[in-house]
mmCIF file of C-alpha atoms (C1' of nucleotides) in Angstrom:
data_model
loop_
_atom_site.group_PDB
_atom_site.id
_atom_site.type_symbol
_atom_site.label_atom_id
_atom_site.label_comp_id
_atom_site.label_asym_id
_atom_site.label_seq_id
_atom_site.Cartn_x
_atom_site.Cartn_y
_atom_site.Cartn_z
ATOM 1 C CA UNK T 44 -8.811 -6.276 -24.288
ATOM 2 C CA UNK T 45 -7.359 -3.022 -23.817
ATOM 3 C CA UNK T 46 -3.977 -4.528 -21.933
ATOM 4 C CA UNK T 47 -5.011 -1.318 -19.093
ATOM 5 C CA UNK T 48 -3.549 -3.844 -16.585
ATOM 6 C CA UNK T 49 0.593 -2.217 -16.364
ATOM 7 C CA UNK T 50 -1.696 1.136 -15.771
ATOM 8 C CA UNK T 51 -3.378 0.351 -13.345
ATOM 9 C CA UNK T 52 -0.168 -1.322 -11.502
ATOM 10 C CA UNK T 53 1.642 1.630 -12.110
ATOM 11 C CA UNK T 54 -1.403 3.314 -10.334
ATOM 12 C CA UNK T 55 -1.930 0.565 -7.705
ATOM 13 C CA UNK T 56 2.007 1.238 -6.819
ATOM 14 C CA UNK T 57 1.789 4.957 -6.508
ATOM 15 C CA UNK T 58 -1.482 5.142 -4.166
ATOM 16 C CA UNK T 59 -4.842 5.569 -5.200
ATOM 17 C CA UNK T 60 -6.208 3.108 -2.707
ATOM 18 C CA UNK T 61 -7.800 4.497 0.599
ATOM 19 C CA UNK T 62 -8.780 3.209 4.101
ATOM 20 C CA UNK T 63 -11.660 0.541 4.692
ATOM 21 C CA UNK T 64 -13.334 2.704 7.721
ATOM 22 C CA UNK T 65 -16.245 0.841 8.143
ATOM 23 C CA UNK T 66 -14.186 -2.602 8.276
ATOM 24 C CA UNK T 67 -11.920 -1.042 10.601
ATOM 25 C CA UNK T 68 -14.283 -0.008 12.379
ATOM 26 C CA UNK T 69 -15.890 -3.184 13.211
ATOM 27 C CA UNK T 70 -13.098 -5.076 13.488
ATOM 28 C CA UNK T 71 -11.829 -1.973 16.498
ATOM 29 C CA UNK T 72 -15.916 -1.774 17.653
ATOM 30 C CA UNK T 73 -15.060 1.999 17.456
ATOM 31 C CA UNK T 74 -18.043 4.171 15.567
ATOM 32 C CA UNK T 75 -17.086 4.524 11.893
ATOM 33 C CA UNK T 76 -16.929 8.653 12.505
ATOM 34 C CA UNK T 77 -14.248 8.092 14.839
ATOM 35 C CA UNK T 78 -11.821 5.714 13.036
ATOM 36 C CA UNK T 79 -12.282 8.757 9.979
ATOM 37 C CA UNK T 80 -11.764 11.682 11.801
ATOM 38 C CA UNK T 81 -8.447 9.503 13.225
ATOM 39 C CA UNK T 82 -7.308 8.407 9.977
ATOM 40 C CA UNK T 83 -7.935 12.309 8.085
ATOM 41 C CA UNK T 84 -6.276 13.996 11.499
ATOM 42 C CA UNK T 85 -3.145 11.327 10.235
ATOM 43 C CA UNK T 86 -3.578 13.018 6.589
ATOM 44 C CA UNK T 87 -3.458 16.172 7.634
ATOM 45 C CA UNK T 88 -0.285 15.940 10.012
ATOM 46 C CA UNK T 89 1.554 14.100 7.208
ATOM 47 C CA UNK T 90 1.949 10.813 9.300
ATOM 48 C CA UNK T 91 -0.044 8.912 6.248
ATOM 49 C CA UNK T 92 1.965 9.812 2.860
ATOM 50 C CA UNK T 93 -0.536 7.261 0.734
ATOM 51 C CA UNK T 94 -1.947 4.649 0.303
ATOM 52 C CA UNK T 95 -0.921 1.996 -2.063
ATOM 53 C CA UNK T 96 -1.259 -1.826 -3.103
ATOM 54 C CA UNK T 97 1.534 -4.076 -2.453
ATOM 55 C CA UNK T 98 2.403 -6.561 -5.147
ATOM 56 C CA UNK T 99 4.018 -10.260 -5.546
ATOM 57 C CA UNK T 100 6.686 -8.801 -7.898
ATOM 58 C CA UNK T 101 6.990 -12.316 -9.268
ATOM 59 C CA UNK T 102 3.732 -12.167 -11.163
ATOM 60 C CA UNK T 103 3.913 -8.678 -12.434
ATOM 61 C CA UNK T 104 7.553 -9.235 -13.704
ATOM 62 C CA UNK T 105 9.423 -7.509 -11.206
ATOM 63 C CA UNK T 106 10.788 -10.403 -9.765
ATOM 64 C CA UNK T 107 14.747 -9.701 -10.075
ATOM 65 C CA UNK T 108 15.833 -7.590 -6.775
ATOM 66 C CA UNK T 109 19.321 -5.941 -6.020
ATOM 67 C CA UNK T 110 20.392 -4.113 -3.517
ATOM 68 C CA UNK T 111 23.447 -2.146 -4.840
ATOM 69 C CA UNK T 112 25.768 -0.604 -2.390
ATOM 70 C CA UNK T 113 27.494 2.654 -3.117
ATOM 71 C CA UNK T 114 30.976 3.935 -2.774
ATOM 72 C CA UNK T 115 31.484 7.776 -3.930
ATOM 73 C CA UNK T 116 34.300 9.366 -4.620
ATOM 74 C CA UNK T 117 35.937 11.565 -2.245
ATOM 75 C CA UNK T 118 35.238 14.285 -3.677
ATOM 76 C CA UNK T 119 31.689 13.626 -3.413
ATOM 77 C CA UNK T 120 32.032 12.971 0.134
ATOM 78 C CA UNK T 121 30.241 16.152 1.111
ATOM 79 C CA UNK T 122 27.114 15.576 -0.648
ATOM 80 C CA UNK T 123 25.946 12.062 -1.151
ATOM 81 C CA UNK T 124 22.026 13.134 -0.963
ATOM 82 C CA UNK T 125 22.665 15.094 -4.044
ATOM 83 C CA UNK T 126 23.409 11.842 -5.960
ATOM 84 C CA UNK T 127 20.945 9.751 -3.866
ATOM 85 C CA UNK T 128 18.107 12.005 -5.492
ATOM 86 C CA UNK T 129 19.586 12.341 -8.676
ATOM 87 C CA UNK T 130 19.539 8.223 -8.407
ATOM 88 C CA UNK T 131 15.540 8.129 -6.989
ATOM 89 C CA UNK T 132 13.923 9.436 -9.999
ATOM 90 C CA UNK T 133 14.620 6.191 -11.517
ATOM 91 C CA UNK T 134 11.100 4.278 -11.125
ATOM 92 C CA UNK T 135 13.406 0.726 -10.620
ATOM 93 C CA UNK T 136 14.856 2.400 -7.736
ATOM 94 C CA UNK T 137 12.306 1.163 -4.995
ATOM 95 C CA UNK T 138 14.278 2.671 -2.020
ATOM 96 C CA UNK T 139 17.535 4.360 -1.549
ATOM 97 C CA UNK T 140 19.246 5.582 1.733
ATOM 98 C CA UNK T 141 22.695 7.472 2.977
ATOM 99 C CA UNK T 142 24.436 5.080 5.307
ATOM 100 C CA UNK T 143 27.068 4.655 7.730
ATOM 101 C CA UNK T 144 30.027 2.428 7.405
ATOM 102 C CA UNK T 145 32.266 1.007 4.381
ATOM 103 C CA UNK T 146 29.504 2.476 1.556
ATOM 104 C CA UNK T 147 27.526 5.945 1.367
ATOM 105 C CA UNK T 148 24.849 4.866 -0.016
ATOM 106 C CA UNK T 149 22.230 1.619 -0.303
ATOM 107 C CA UNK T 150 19.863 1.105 -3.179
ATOM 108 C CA UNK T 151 16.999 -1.533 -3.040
ATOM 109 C CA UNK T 152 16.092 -2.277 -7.244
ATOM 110 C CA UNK T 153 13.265 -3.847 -8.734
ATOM 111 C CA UNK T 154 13.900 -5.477 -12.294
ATOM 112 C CA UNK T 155 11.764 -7.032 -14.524
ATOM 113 C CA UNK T 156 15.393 -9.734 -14.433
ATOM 114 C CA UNK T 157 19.372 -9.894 -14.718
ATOM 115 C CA UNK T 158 18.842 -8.768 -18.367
ATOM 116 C CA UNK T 159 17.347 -5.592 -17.798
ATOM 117 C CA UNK T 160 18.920 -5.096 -14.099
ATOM 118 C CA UNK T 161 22.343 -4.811 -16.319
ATOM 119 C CA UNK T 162 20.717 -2.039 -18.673
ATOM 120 C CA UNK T 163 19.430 -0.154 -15.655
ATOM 121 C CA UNK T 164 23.254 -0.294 -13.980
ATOM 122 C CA UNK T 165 25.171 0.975 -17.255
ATOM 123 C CA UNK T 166 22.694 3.639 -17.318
ATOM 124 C CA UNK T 167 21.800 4.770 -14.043
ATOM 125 C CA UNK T 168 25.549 3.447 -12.313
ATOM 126 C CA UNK T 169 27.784 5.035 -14.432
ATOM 127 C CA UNK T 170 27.277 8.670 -13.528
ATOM 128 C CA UNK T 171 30.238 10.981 -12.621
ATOM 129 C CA UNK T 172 30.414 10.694 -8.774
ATOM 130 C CA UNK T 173 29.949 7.154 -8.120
ATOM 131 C CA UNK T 174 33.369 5.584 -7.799
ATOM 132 C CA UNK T 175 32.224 1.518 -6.618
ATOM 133 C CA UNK T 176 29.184 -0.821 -6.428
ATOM 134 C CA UNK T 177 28.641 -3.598 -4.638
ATOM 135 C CA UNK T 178 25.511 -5.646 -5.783
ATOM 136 C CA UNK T 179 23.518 -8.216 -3.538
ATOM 137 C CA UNK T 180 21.212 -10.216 -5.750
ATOM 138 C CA UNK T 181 18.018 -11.374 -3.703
ATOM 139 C CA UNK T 182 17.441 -15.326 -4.632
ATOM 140 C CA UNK T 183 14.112 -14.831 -2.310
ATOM 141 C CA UNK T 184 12.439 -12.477 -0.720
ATOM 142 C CA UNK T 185 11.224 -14.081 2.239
ATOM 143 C CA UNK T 186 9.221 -10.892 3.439
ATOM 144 C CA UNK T 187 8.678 -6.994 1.503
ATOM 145 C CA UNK T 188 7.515 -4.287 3.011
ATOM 146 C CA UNK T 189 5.954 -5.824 5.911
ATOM 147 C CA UNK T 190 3.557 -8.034 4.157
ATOM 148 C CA UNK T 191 4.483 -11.658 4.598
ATOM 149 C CA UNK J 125 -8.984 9.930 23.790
ATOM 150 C CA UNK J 126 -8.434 6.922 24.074
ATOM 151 C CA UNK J 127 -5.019 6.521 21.944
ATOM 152 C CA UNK J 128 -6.489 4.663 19.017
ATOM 153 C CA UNK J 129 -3.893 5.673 16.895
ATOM 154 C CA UNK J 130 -1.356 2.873 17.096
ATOM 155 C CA UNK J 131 -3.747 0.466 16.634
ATOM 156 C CA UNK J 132 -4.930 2.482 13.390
ATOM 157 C CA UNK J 133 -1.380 2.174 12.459
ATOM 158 C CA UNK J 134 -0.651 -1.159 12.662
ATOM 159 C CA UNK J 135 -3.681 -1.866 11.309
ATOM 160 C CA UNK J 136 -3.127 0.160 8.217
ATOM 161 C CA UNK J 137 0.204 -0.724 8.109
ATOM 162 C CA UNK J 138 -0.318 -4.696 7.231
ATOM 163 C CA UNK J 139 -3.820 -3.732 4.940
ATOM 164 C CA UNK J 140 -7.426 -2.661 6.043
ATOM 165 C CA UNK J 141 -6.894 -0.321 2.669
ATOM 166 C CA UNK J 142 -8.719 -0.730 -0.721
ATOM 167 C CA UNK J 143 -8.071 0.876 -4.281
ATOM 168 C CA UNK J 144 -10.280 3.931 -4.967
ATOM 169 C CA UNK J 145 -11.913 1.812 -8.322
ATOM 170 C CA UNK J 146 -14.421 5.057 -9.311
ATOM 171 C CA UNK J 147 -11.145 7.645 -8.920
ATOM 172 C CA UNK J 148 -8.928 5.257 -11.239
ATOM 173 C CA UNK J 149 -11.841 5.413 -13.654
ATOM 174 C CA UNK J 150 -12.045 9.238 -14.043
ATOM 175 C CA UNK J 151 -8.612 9.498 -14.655
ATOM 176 C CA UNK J 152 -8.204 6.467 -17.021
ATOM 177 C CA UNK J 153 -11.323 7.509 -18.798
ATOM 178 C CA UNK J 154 -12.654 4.179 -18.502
ATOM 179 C CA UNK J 155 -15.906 2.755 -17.161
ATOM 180 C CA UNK J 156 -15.500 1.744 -13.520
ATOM 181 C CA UNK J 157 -16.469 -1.408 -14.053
ATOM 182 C CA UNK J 158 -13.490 -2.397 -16.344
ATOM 183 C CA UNK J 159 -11.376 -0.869 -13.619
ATOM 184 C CA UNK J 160 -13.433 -3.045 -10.920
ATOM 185 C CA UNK J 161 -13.207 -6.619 -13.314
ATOM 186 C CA UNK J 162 -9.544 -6.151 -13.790
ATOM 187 C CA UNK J 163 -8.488 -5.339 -9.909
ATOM 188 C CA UNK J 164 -10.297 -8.065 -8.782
ATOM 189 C CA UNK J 165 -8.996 -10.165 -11.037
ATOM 190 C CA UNK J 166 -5.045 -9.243 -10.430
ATOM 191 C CA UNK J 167 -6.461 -9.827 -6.864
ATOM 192 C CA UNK J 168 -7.437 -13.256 -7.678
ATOM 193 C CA UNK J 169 -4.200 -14.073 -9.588
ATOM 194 C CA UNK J 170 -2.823 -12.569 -6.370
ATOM 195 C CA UNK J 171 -0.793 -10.531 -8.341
ATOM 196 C CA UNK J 172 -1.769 -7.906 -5.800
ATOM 197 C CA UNK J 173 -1.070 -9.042 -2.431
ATOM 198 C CA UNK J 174 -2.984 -6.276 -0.326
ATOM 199 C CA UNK J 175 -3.715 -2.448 -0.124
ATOM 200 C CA UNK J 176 -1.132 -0.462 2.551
ATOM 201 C CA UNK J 177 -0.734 3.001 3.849
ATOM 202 C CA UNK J 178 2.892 4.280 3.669
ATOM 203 C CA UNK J 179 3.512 6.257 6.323
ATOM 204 C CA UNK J 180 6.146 8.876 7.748
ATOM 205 C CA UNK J 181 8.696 6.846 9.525
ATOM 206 C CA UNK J 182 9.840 9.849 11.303
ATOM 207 C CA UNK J 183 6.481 11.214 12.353
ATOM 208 C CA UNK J 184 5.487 8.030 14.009
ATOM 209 C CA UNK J 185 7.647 7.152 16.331
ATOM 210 C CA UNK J 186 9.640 4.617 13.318
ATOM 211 C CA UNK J 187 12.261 6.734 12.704
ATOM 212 C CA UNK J 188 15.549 4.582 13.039
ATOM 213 C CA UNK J 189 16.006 2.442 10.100
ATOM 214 C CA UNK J 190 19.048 0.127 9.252
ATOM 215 C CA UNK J 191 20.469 -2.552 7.103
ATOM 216 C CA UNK J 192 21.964 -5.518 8.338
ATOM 217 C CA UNK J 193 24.183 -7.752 6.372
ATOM 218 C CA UNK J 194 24.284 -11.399 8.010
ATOM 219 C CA UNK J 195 26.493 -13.890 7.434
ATOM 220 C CA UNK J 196 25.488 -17.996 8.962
ATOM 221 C CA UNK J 197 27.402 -20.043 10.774
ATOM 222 C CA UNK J 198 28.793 -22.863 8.078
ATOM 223 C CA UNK J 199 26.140 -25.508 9.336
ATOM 224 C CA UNK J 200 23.477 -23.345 8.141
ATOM 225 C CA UNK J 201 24.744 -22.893 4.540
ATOM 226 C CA UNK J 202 22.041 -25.751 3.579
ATOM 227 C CA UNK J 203 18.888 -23.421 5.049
ATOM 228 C CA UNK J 204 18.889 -19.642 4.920
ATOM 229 C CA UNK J 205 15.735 -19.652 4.823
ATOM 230 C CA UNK J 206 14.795 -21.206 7.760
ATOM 231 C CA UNK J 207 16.475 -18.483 9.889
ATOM 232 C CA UNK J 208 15.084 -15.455 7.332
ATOM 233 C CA UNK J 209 11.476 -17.144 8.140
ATOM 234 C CA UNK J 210 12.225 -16.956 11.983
ATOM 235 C CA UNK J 211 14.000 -13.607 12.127
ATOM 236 C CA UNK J 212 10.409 -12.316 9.612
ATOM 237 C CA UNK J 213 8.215 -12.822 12.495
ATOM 238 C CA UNK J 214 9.487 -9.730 13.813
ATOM 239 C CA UNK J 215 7.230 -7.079 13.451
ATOM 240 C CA UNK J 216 10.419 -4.431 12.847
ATOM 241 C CA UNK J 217 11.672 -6.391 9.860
ATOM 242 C CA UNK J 218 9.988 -4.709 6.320
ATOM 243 C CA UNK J 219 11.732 -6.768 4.541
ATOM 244 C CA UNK J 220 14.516 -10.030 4.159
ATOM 245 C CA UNK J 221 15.800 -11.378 2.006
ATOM 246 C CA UNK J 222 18.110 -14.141 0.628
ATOM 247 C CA UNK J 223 21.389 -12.757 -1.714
ATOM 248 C CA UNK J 224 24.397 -13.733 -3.504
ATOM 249 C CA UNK J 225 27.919 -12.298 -2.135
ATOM 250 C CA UNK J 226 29.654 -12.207 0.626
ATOM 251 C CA UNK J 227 26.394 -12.369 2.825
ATOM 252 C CA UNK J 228 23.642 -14.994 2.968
ATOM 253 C CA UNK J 229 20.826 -12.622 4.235
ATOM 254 C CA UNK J 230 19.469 -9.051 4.124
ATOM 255 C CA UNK J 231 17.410 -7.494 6.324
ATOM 256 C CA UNK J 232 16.030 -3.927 6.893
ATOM 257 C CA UNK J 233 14.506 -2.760 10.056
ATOM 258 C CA UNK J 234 13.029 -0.019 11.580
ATOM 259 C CA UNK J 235 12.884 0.932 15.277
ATOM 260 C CA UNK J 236 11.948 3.948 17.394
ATOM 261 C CA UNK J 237 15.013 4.801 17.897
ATOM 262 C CA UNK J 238 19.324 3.375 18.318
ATOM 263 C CA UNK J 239 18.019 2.123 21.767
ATOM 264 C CA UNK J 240 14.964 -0.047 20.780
ATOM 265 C CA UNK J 241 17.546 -0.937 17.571
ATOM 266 C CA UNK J 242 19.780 -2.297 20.261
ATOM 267 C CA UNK J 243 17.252 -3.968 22.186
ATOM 268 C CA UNK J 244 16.141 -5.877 18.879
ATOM 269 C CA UNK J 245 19.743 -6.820 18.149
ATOM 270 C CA UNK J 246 20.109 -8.327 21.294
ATOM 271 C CA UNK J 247 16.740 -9.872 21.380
ATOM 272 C CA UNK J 248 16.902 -11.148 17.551
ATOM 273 C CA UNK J 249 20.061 -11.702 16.445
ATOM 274 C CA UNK J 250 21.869 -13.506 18.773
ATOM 275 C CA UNK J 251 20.461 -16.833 17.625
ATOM 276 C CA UNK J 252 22.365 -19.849 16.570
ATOM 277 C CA UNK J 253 22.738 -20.291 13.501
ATOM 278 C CA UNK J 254 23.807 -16.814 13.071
ATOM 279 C CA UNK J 255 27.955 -16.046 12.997
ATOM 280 C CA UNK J 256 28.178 -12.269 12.177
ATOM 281 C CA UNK J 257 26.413 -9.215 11.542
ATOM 282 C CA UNK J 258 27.011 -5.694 9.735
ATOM 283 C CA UNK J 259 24.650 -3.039 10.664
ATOM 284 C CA UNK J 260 24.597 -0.024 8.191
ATOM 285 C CA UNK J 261 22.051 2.687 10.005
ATOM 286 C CA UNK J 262 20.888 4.612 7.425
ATOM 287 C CA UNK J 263 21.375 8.556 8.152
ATOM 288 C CA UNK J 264 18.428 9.928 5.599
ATOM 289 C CA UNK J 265 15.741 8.218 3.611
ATOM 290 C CA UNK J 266 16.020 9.543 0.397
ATOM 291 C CA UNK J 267 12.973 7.437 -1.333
ATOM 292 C CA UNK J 268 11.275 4.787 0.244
ATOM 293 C CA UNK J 269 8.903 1.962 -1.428
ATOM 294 C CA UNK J 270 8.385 3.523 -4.153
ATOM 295 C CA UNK J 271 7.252 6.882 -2.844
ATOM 296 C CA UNK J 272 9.702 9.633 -2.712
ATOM 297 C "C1'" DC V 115 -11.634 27.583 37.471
ATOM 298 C "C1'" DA V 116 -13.144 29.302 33.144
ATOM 299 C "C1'" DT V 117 -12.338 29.110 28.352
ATOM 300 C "C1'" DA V 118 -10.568 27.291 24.210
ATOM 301 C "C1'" DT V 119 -9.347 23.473 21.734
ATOM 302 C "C1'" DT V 120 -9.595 18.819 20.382
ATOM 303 C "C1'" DA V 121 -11.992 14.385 20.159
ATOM 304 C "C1'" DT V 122 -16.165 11.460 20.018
ATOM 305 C "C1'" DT V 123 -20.404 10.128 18.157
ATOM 306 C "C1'" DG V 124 -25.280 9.328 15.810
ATOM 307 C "C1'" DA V 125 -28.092 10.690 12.074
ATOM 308 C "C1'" DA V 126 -28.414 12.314 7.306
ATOM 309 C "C1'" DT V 127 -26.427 12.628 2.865
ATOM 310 C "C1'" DA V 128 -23.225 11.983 -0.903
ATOM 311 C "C1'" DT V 129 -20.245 8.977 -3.052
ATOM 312 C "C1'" DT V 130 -18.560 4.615 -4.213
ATOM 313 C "C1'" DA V 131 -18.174 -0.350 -4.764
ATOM 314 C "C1'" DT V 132 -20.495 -4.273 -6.289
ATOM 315 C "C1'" DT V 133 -23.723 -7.165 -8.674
ATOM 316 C "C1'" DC V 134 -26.057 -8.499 -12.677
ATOM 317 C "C1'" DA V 135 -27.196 -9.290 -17.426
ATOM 318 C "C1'" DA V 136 -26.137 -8.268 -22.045
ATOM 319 C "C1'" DT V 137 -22.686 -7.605 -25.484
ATOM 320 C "C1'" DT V 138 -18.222 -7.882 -27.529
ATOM 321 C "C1'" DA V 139 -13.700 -9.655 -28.098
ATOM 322 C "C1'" DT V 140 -10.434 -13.324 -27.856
ATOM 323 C "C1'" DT V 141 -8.859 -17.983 -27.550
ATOM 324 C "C1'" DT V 142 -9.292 -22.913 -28.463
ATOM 325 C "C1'" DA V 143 -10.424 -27.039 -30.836
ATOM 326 C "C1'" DT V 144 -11.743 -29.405 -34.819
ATOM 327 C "C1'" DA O 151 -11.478 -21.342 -41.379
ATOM 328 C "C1'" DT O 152 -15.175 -21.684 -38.465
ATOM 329 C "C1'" DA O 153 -17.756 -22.918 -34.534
ATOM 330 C "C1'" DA O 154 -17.800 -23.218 -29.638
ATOM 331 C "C1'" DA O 155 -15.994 -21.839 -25.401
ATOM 332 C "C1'" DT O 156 -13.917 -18.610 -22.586
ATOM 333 C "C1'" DA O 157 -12.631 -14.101 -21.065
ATOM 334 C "C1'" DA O 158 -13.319 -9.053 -21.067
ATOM 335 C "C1'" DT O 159 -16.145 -4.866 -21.474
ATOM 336 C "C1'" DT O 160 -19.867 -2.136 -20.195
ATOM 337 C "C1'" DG O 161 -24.455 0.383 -18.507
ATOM 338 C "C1'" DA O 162 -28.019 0.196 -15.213
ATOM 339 C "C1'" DA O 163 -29.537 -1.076 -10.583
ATOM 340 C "C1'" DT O 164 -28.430 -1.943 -5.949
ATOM 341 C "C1'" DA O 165 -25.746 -2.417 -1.778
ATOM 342 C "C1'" DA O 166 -22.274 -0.644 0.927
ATOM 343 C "C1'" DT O 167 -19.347 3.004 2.327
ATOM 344 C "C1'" DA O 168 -17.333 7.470 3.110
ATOM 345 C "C1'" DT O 169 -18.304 11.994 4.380
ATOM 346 C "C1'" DT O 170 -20.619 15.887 6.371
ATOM 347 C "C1'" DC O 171 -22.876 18.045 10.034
ATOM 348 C "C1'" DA O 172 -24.320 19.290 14.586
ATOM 349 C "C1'" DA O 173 -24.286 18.109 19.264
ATOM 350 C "C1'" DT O 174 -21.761 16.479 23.138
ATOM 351 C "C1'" DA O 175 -17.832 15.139 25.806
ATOM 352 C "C1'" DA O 176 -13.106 15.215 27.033
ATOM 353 C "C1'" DT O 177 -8.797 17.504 27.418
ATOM 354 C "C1'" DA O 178 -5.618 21.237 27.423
ATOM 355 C "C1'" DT O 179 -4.459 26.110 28.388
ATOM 356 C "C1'" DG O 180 -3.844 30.317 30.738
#
DNA sequence: CATATTATTGAATATTATTCAATTATTTAT
DNA sequence: ATAAATAATTGAATAATATTCAATAATATG
C-alpha cells in the first residue's frame, strides 16, 4: 500500500479523464468518427475546458461546505477581481464570483470540517482589503455540480 | 449538420467521461494497473460519483449565472429538503444546498441569459412553501469547480 | 453558380482499458 | 507472535477504444 489514493483525487479533480466516444456513440446511433470530430472541434474552440471526476465529498473528507460572502472595503471598490484571484489560488476555494447586491464577492469552500474551515478563514480571510464575511454553512448538499 | 452538439453537451455535462488510467500512470510512474485497481475501487466505494466535462459557460450559450438566497415560509421550517429536492430537478440548478443563517437554502443557477433567468424564476420559484428570495447575479466567474 | 470551407463517415491503425493469475503486503483472529 | 484471511500490487495477454486517414457530402461564401 502506497496510500497513491489523495493523488490520484487530486488528479481525478483537476481533469485527466476524457470522453467515452464509442458509448456515446451508441447510445446517439451517430458513427463513433462523428461524435470525435464533434467533441475535438469543442476542444479546440475552448467550449470543453476538461474533463474531470466528480466526487461525494463526504467520503473523501471534504464534506464541510461554506459559502462565504464578501464585503470589501471601499477603497477596494474598484477592483474586487483583483482580490477574487488573489482568493482562487487557494485549492479549498472551489468557486468564487463578483456579485451584485449587499456583498462583492461569493466564495463556495470545500473543508475537510469546521476545524480546518476556521484555519482556512484566519488565513485566507484576513487579508488587507476584505472588510466583512458572511458565512453560510451547508448542512446538505442536496445536489453539486449538476450531478444528483 | 445536424446540430449534435447540444446533445453532446448535455450528455457530457451529467457523465459519458472516463479517467485516462494509462496517462495517470506515466505521470505517477506507476504501473497502470495499480492506477486501474484503485479507480475502480474509489468507484465502488462511490467515492467517485462520475467523470464530467467542465465547460465554458460563456461559450455555450450558459453564460448567466446567479445565487439565490431563499428563505421558507414558517410551515416549512420542519422540511427544507423537500423543496431543495423539488427545486434540483431543474436542469439549471448546479448545485443546492441546505445552510445555517439567515437563509434555509442555496442555490446556484445558470441560464442563457437575464431573460431565460427570469423565465426560471417565474417558473421555479414561485412555489408554496417558498416566502422570499435574494438573487445575487454574479458579474464575472473568477474560478469555477475547481478549475480556474 | 462556382469555389472554398466545414462536416460526415467507413476502414485501418495506434493506443488504451481490462482481465487474469501470480506475488506481495496488510489486517485479523487466536 | 503466528497463522490464516483479506486486500493491494503488478506484468503479460486480450478486448475495447480512440485516432488517423481518405473519400464523400453538406454548407457557406463571394
Amino acid at each position: 500500500m502506497k496510500g497513491i489514493e489523495p493523488e490520484l483525487i487530486e488528479l481525478l479533480k483537476q481533469g485527466w479523464c476524457t470522453p467515452q466516444i464509442a458509448r456515446i456513440a451508441k447510445s446517439t446511433h451517430e458513427p463513433s468518427t462523428t461524435i470525435h470530430y464533434n467533441i475535438k472541434r469543442m476542444e479546440t474552440e475552448k467550449k470543453i475546458k476538461a474533463y474531470k471526476a466528480v466526487f461525494d465529498y463526504q467520503k473523501i473528507g471534504q464534506g464541510f461546505c461554506t459559502f462565504v460572502l464578501i464585503n470589501l472595503s471601499p477603497g477596494e471598490y474598484g477592483n474586487p477581481e483583483k482580490i477574487a484571484k488573489i482568493l482562487a489560488k487557494h485549492e479549498q476555494i472551489e468557486s468564487i464570483d463578483i456579485i451584485t447586491g449587499d456583498w462583492e464577492i461569493i466564495a463556495k469552500i470545500r473543508t475537510k470540517d469546521q476545524n480546518e474551515y476556521y484555519e482556512f478563514v484566519k488565513k485566507a480571510l484576513s487579508m488587507p482589503g476584505i472588510a466583512k464575511t458572511t458565512s453560510l454553512v451547508s448542512f446538505r448538499q442536496i445536489k453539486t455540480e449538476f450531478v444528483s
